């Protein structure tokens, strides 16, 4: 432990001195500090955006040329997306595909694969409430939240999907990835 | 004394708290500093069924009564029958034709296959029929090429070929009824 004379000497030499006691805290005090630190670290995760799906893949099965199929077997919808935010500001749900349905070098045109939100528990704005919309590679706006929906309540979206196989389409197994994006940027 | 000790030990614990807050803020950005985004992916898939088919709308080539040495044509005004071919295998395909067993029904005396000719008078495919649309081509005992696919023909586009047929019997052909079998073959091998 430095004496006050040694500290004075350090200051003269331009050293920065932090005067912390070298002995550890008593046990009860250290425990309290640890609890506070944990709470501080964990609390931002609760105050954030959350996005979840029911993990129902969009599997159309086997389809013929020129056939159209709609996946809506669960009372009019196929799967459900749940969003929430406690950030206190507007949020947006967007949807896109990372590529067209593809099989080797063949692709199904983007406008043949479409989505539709048939219902939501939210009170914000659905951008395409009445009809199917073709998937796009660029995230497409699905929903705009209200200010009241940024305080932690969950908002659900029930999606159905439609695919029409063109008259001219090579056979094969086609796949892609649908991406849902919950964002605070329009 | 305990109370004094707590006051003395307090500064280092506060220092620990500051570190903890900084770490927490870095792991979980506060909305005041950064806009957040969350992403969820779902897979989507479909199996497009394979199609490889060939249909003929009128399979009965009935010439009726013909005069030996005189050609008789079916579909002279426009066309007699049409063949519809469709494949979405993404590979080339070939349409071939041959004539089997053209013979006198009672005596089994054969007529040469080239007594019967075919001509494509109209088509919808991406390629030209073999020999074009002007020339009549004789049938053979072995398959001869009628059409070779190209481009969209291999991705499911239906190709329609409309045919005319002409029969020329030899002048010395015995009277009677002649029968034979025209076979169209669609295959991925030339």
Coordinates of C-alpha atoms in Angstrom, one line a residue:
Chain A
X1 CA 0.0 0.0 0.0
X2 CA 1.4 3.3 -1.0
X3 CA 1.8 6.0 1.5
X4 CA 0.4 9.5 0.8
X5 CA 4.0 10.6 0.3
X6 CA 4.6 8.0 -2.4
X7 CA 1.3 9.0 -4.2
X8 CA 2.4 12.6 -4.2
X9 CA 5.6 11.4 -5.8
X10 CA 3.8 9.5 -8.5
X11 CA 1.7 12.6 -9.4
X12 CA 4.9 14.6 -9.8
X13 CA 6.1 12.0 -12.2
X14 CA 2.9 12.2 -14.3
X15 CA 1.6 8.8 -13.3
X16 CA -2.2 8.4 -13.0
X17 CA -3.1 6.9 -9.7
X18 CA -6.3 5.1 -9.0
X19 CA -6.8 4.8 -5.3
X20 CA -8.5 1.5 -4.9
X21 CA -8.2 -0.6 -1.8
X22 CA -6.2 -3.7 -2.6
X23 CA -8.3 -6.0 -0.4
X24 CA -11.4 -7.8 -1.8
X25 CA -14.9 -7.0 -0.7
X26 CA -16.6 -8.8 2.1
X27 CA -18.6 -11.7 0.8
X28 CA -22.1 -10.2 1.2
X29 CA -21.1 -7.1 -0.7
X30 CA -19.6 -9.0 -3.6
X31 CA -22.7 -11.1 -3.9
X32 CA -24.8 -8.0 -4.1
X33 CA -22.6 -6.6 -6.8
X34 CA -22.8 -9.7 -8.8
X35 CA -26.6 -9.8 -8.7
X36 CA -26.8 -6.2 -9.9
X37 CA -24.4 -6.8 -12.7
X38 CA -26.5 -9.8 -13.9
X39 CA -29.6 -7.8 -13.9
X40 CA -28.0 -5.0 -15.9
X41 CA -26.7 -7.4 -18.4
X42 CA -30.0 -9.3 -18.8
X43 CA -32.4 -6.5 -18.9
X44 CA -31.7 -5.2 -22.4
X45 CA -32.6 -8.7 -23.9
X46 CA -36.0 -8.4 -22.4
X47 CA -36.5 -4.9 -23.8
X48 CA -36.1 -5.8 -27.5
X49 CA -37.6 -7.1 -30.6
X50 CA -38.6 -10.8 -30.8
X51 CA -39.7 -12.7 -33.9
X52 CA -40.7 -16.4 -33.9
X53 CA -42.4 -18.8 -36.2
X54 CA -44.2 -22.1 -35.6
X55 CA -41.6 -23.7 -37.8
X56 CA -44.0 -25.1 -40.3
X57 CA -42.1 -25.4 -43.5
X58 CA -43.8 -24.4 -46.7
X59 CA -43.9 -27.8 -48.4
X60 CA -46.1 -28.0 -51.5
X61 CA -45.4 -31.6 -52.2
X62 CA -45.7 -33.0 -55.8
X63 CA -47.3 -30.7 -58.3
X64 CA -48.1 -31.1 -62.0
X65 CA -47.5 -28.5 -64.7
X66 CA -50.0 -25.7 -64.7
X67 CA -51.3 -26.8 -61.3
X68 CA -52.1 -24.3 -58.6
X69 CA -52.0 -25.2 -54.9
X70 CA -52.7 -23.1 -51.8
X71 CA -51.3 -24.1 -48.4
X72 CA -53.9 -23.1 -45.9
X73 CA -54.8 -26.2 -44.1
X74 CA -55.0 -24.8 -40.6
X75 CA -58.4 -23.1 -40.6
X76 CA -57.4 -21.0 -43.6
X77 CA -53.7 -20.4 -42.9
X78 CA -50.6 -22.5 -43.0
X79 CA -48.3 -21.0 -40.4
X80 CA -48.1 -18.3 -37.8
X81 CA -45.5 -15.6 -37.2
X82 CA -45.3 -13.9 -33.8
X83 CA -43.7 -10.5 -33.2
X84 CA -43.2 -8.3 -30.2
X85 CA -41.2 -5.2 -29.2
X86 CA -40.6 -3.4 -26.0
X87 CA -38.4 -0.8 -27.6
X88 CA -41.1 1.9 -27.6
X89 CA -40.9 2.6 -31.3
X90 CA -42.6 1.5 -34.5
X91 CA -41.6 -1.8 -36.0
X92 CA -42.2 -3.4 -39.4
X93 CA -42.6 -7.0 -40.5
X94 CA -41.2 -7.8 -43.9
X95 CA -41.0 -11.0 -46.0
X96 CA -38.8 -12.1 -48.9
X97 CA -37.2 -15.2 -50.4
X98 CA -33.4 -15.5 -50.7
X99 CA -33.8 -16.8 -54.2
X100 CA -36.5 -18.1 -56.5
X101 CA -37.6 -21.7 -56.0
X102 CA -34.6 -23.5 -57.7
X103 CA -33.6 -26.9 -58.8
X104 CA -30.1 -27.1 -60.3
X105 CA -30.0 -24.4 -63.0
X106 CA -33.8 -24.2 -63.3
X107 CA -36.0 -21.7 -61.4
X108 CA -39.7 -21.2 -60.9
X109 CA -40.6 -17.5 -61.7
X110 CA -40.9 -15.4 -58.6
X111 CA -44.4 -14.3 -59.5
X112 CA -45.6 -17.9 -59.3
X113 CA -45.0 -18.1 -55.6
X114 CA -47.2 -15.9 -53.4
X115 CA -48.1 -15.1 -49.8
X116 CA -51.1 -13.7 -48.0
X117 CA -51.7 -12.7 -44.4
X118 CA -55.3 -13.7 -43.8
X119 CA -55.4 -12.4 -40.2
X120 CA -53.4 -10.7 -37.5
X121 CA -54.0 -9.9 -33.9
X122 CA -52.4 -6.5 -34.3
X123 CA -54.1 -3.2 -34.8
X124 CA -51.5 -1.8 -37.2
X125 CA -51.6 -1.7 -41.0
X126 CA -51.4 -4.8 -43.2
X127 CA -50.0 -3.7 -46.5
X128 CA -51.7 -6.4 -48.6
X129 CA -54.8 -7.4 -46.7
X130 CA -57.0 -8.7 -49.4
X131 CA -54.9 -10.6 -51.9
X132 CA -51.9 -12.8 -52.5
X133 CA -48.6 -11.0 -53.2
X134 CA -45.7 -12.4 -55.1
X135 CA -42.6 -13.0 -53.2
X136 CA -39.6 -10.8 -54.0
X137 CA -35.9 -11.0 -53.4
X138 CA -36.0 -7.6 -51.7
X139 CA -37.8 -7.6 -48.3
X140 CA -41.4 -6.6 -48.9
X141 CA -43.4 -4.7 -46.2
X142 CA -46.1 -6.9 -44.6
X143 CA -47.1 -4.9 -41.6
X144 CA -46.6 -1.5 -39.9
X145 CA -47.1 -1.5 -36.1
X146 CA -48.9 1.0 -34.0
X147 CA -47.1 2.9 -31.3
X148 CA -49.1 0.9 -28.7
X149 CA -47.6 -2.3 -30.1
X150 CA -44.1 -1.4 -28.9
X151 CA -44.6 -2.2 -25.2
X152 CA -44.3 -5.9 -25.2
X153 CA -47.5 -7.4 -26.5
X154 CA -47.3 -10.2 -29.0
X155 CA -48.7 -9.7 -32.4
X156 CA -49.5 -12.8 -34.5
X157 CA -49.7 -13.1 -38.3
X158 CA -51.3 -16.0 -40.0
X159 CA -49.9 -16.7 -43.4
X160 CA -51.1 -18.8 -46.3
X161 CA -49.1 -19.5 -49.5
X162 CA -49.9 -20.2 -53.1
X163 CA -47.8 -21.7 -55.9
X164 CA -48.7 -22.1 -59.5
X165 CA -46.4 -24.3 -61.6
X166 CA -46.0 -22.8 -65.0
X167 CA -47.0 -24.7 -68.1
X168 CA -43.4 -24.9 -69.1
X169 CA -41.3 -26.0 -66.1
X170 CA -38.6 -28.7 -66.0
X171 CA -39.3 -31.5 -63.5
X172 CA -37.3 -31.7 -60.3
X173 CA -37.2 -30.8 -56.6
X174 CA -37.3 -27.0 -56.2
X175 CA -36.5 -25.2 -52.9
X176 CA -35.8 -21.9 -51.4
X177 CA -35.8 -20.0 -48.1
X178 CA -38.5 -17.6 -47.0
X179 CA -37.1 -14.9 -44.8
X180 CA -39.2 -12.9 -42.3
X181 CA -37.5 -9.7 -41.0
X182 CA -38.7 -7.8 -38.0
X183 CA -37.1 -4.4 -38.2
X184 CA -37.3 -0.9 -36.9
X185 CA -36.2 0.5 -40.2
X186 CA -38.8 1.1 -42.9
Chain B
X1 CA -16.2 -1.4 12.5
X2 CA -18.5 -3.0 9.9
X3 CA -20.1 0.2 8.8
X4 CA -16.8 1.8 8.2
X5 CA -15.6 -1.2 6.3
X6 CA -18.5 -1.1 4.0
X7 CA -17.9 2.5 3.2
X8 CA -14.3 1.8 2.6
X9 CA -14.9 -1.3 0.4
X10 CA -17.7 0.4 -1.6
X11 CA -15.6 2.0 -4.3
X12 CA -14.1 -1.2 -5.8
X13 CA -17.6 -2.7 -6.0
X14 CA -19.0 0.3 -7.8
X15 CA -16.1 0.0 -10.2
X16 CA -17.2 -3.6 -10.9
X17 CA -20.7 -2.4 -11.5
X18 CA -19.6 0.1 -14.1
X19 CA -17.7 -2.6 -16.0
X20 CA -20.8 -4.8 -15.9
X21 CA -23.0 -2.1 -17.3
X22 CA -20.7 -1.4 -20.1
X23 CA -20.5 -5.0 -21.0
X24 CA -24.3 -5.3 -20.9
X25 CA -24.8 -2.3 -23.2
X26 CA -22.4 -3.7 -25.7
X27 CA -24.1 -7.1 -25.8
X28 CA -27.5 -5.6 -26.0
X29 CA -27.6 -2.3 -27.8
X30 CA -30.0 0.2 -26.2
X31 CA -32.7 1.4 -28.6
X32 CA -31.5 4.9 -28.0
X33 CA -28.3 4.0 -29.9
X34 CA -29.2 1.4 -32.5
X35 CA -32.2 0.1 -34.5
X36 CA -32.8 -3.5 -34.0
X37 CA -33.6 -6.3 -36.5
X38 CA -34.6 -9.9 -36.2
X39 CA -34.7 -12.6 -38.9
X40 CA -36.4 -15.9 -39.1
X41 CA -36.0 -18.3 -42.0
X42 CA -38.4 -21.0 -43.2
X43 CA -37.7 -23.5 -46.0
X44 CA -40.1 -23.8 -48.9
X45 CA -40.1 -26.6 -51.5
X46 CA -42.0 -28.3 -54.2
X47 CA -41.5 -31.3 -56.5
X48 CA -42.5 -30.6 -60.1
X49 CA -43.7 -33.9 -61.5
X50 CA -42.1 -35.3 -64.6
X51 CA -44.1 -35.3 -67.9
X52 CA -43.1 -37.4 -70.9
X53 CA -46.0 -38.1 -73.1
X54 CA -47.1 -38.4 -76.7
X55 CA -50.7 -38.6 -77.9
X56 CA -52.3 -39.1 -81.4
X57 CA -55.7 -37.8 -82.0
X58 CA -56.7 -40.0 -84.9
X59 CA -54.9 -43.3 -85.1
X60 CA -56.9 -44.9 -88.0
X61 CA -55.3 -44.2 -91.4
X62 CA -58.2 -45.5 -93.6
X63 CA -57.5 -44.8 -97.3
X64 CA -60.5 -46.5 -98.5
X65 CA -60.5 -47.7 -102.1
X66 CA -57.4 -46.7 -104.1
X67 CA -56.3 -47.2 -107.7
X68 CA -53.0 -49.0 -108.2
X69 CA -50.2 -46.6 -109.2
X70 CA -52.3 -43.6 -108.2
X71 CA -51.4 -41.7 -105.0
X72 CA -54.1 -41.3 -102.4
X73 CA -53.7 -38.6 -99.7
X74 CA -55.2 -38.4 -96.2
X75 CA -55.5 -34.8 -95.0
X76 CA -54.9 -33.2 -98.3
X77 CA -56.9 -30.1 -97.5
X78 CA -55.2 -29.4 -94.2
X79 CA -54.0 -32.3 -92.1
X80 CA -55.2 -35.7 -91.2
X81 CA -54.1 -36.1 -87.6
X82 CA -51.9 -34.4 -85.0
X83 CA -49.4 -35.7 -82.6
X84 CA -48.9 -33.9 -79.3
X85 CA -45.5 -34.4 -77.5
X86 CA -44.6 -33.0 -74.1
X87 CA -41.5 -33.4 -71.9
X88 CA -40.2 -31.4 -69.0
X89 CA -37.2 -33.6 -68.3
X90 CA -34.9 -30.8 -69.4
X91 CA -33.2 -33.1 -71.8
X92 CA -33.4 -33.5 -75.6
X93 CA -36.0 -35.9 -77.0
X94 CA -36.6 -37.3 -80.4
X95 CA -39.8 -38.3 -82.3
X96 CA -39.4 -41.2 -84.7
X97 CA -41.8 -43.1 -86.9
X98 CA -41.8 -46.4 -88.7
X99 CA -44.2 -48.6 -90.6
X100 CA -44.6 -52.2 -89.5
X101 CA -46.0 -55.1 -91.5
X102 CA -47.8 -53.3 -94.4
X103 CA -49.3 -56.3 -96.2
X104 CA -52.3 -57.8 -98.1
X105 CA -54.7 -58.9 -95.5
X106 CA -55.6 -62.2 -97.1
X107 CA -52.4 -63.3 -98.8
X108 CA -50.0 -61.5 -96.4
X109 CA -48.1 -60.3 -99.5
X110 CA -46.1 -57.3 -98.3
X111 CA -46.1 -53.8 -99.6
X112 CA -42.9 -51.9 -99.3
X113 CA -42.9 -49.4 -96.4
X114 CA -42.0 -46.5 -98.7
X115 CA -45.3 -46.9 -100.4
X116 CA -46.6 -44.7 -97.6
X117 CA -45.2 -41.2 -97.0
X118 CA -45.7 -38.6 -94.3
X119 CA -45.4 -34.9 -94.3
X120 CA -45.6 -32.5 -91.4
X121 CA -47.8 -29.6 -92.7
X122 CA -47.9 -27.7 -89.5
X123 CA -46.1 -27.7 -86.1
X124 CA -45.6 -25.6 -82.9
X125 CA -42.2 -26.7 -81.8
X126 CA -39.0 -24.7 -81.4
X127 CA -37.2 -26.8 -84.1
X128 CA -38.0 -27.6 -87.7
X129 CA -39.3 -31.1 -88.5
X130 CA -37.0 -33.4 -90.2
X131 CA -37.0 -32.5 -93.9
X132 CA -39.0 -29.4 -93.4
X133 CA -42.6 -28.9 -94.2
X134 CA -42.5 -29.2 -98.0
X135 CA -41.2 -32.7 -98.6
X136 CA -43.0 -35.9 -98.1
X137 CA -40.8 -38.5 -96.4
X138 CA -41.2 -42.2 -97.0
X139 CA -41.8 -44.5 -94.0
X140 CA -39.3 -47.3 -93.4
X141 CA -39.2 -50.6 -91.6
X142 CA -36.8 -48.9 -89.1
X143 CA -37.6 -45.8 -87.2
X144 CA -36.8 -42.5 -89.0
X145 CA -36.4 -39.1 -87.3
X146 CA -39.5 -36.9 -87.5
X147 CA -38.6 -34.2 -85.0
X148 CA -35.8 -33.4 -82.6
X149 CA -36.6 -31.1 -79.7
X150 CA -35.0 -27.8 -78.9
X151 CA -35.0 -25.2 -76.1
X152 CA -38.5 -24.8 -74.6
X153 CA -39.6 -28.1 -76.0
X154 CA -37.6 -29.7 -73.2
X155 CA -39.1 -27.7 -70.4
X156 CA -42.7 -28.8 -70.8
X157 CA -43.9 -26.9 -73.8
X158 CA -46.3 -29.0 -75.8
X159 CA -45.1 -29.6 -79.4
X160 CA -47.9 -30.3 -81.9
X161 CA -47.1 -31.9 -85.3
X162 CA -49.8 -32.2 -87.9
X163 CA -49.5 -34.8 -90.6
X164 CA -50.6 -35.6 -94.1
X165 CA -50.1 -39.2 -95.5
X166 CA -49.9 -40.4 -99.0
X167 CA -50.2 -44.0 -100.2
X168 CA -49.0 -45.0 -103.6
X169 CA -49.6 -48.7 -104.3
X170 CA -47.7 -50.4 -107.1
X171 CA -49.5 -50.8 -110.4
X172 CA -49.2 -54.6 -110.1
X173 CA -50.6 -54.7 -106.5
X174 CA -53.3 -57.3 -106.2
X175 CA -56.7 -56.1 -105.3
X176 CA -57.7 -56.5 -101.7
X177 CA -57.4 -55.0 -98.3
X178 CA -54.0 -54.0 -97.0
X179 CA -53.2 -53.3 -93.3
X180 CA -50.1 -52.1 -91.5
X181 CA -49.1 -50.3 -88.3
X182 CA -47.5 -46.9 -88.1
X183 CA -45.6 -46.5 -84.9
X184 CA -44.5 -43.1 -83.5
X185 CA -41.8 -43.3 -80.9
X186 CA -40.8 -40.5 -78.5
X187 CA -37.5 -41.1 -76.8
X188 CA -34.5 -39.4 -75.3
X189 CA -32.2 -41.4 -77.5
X190 CA -31.6 -40.3 -81.1

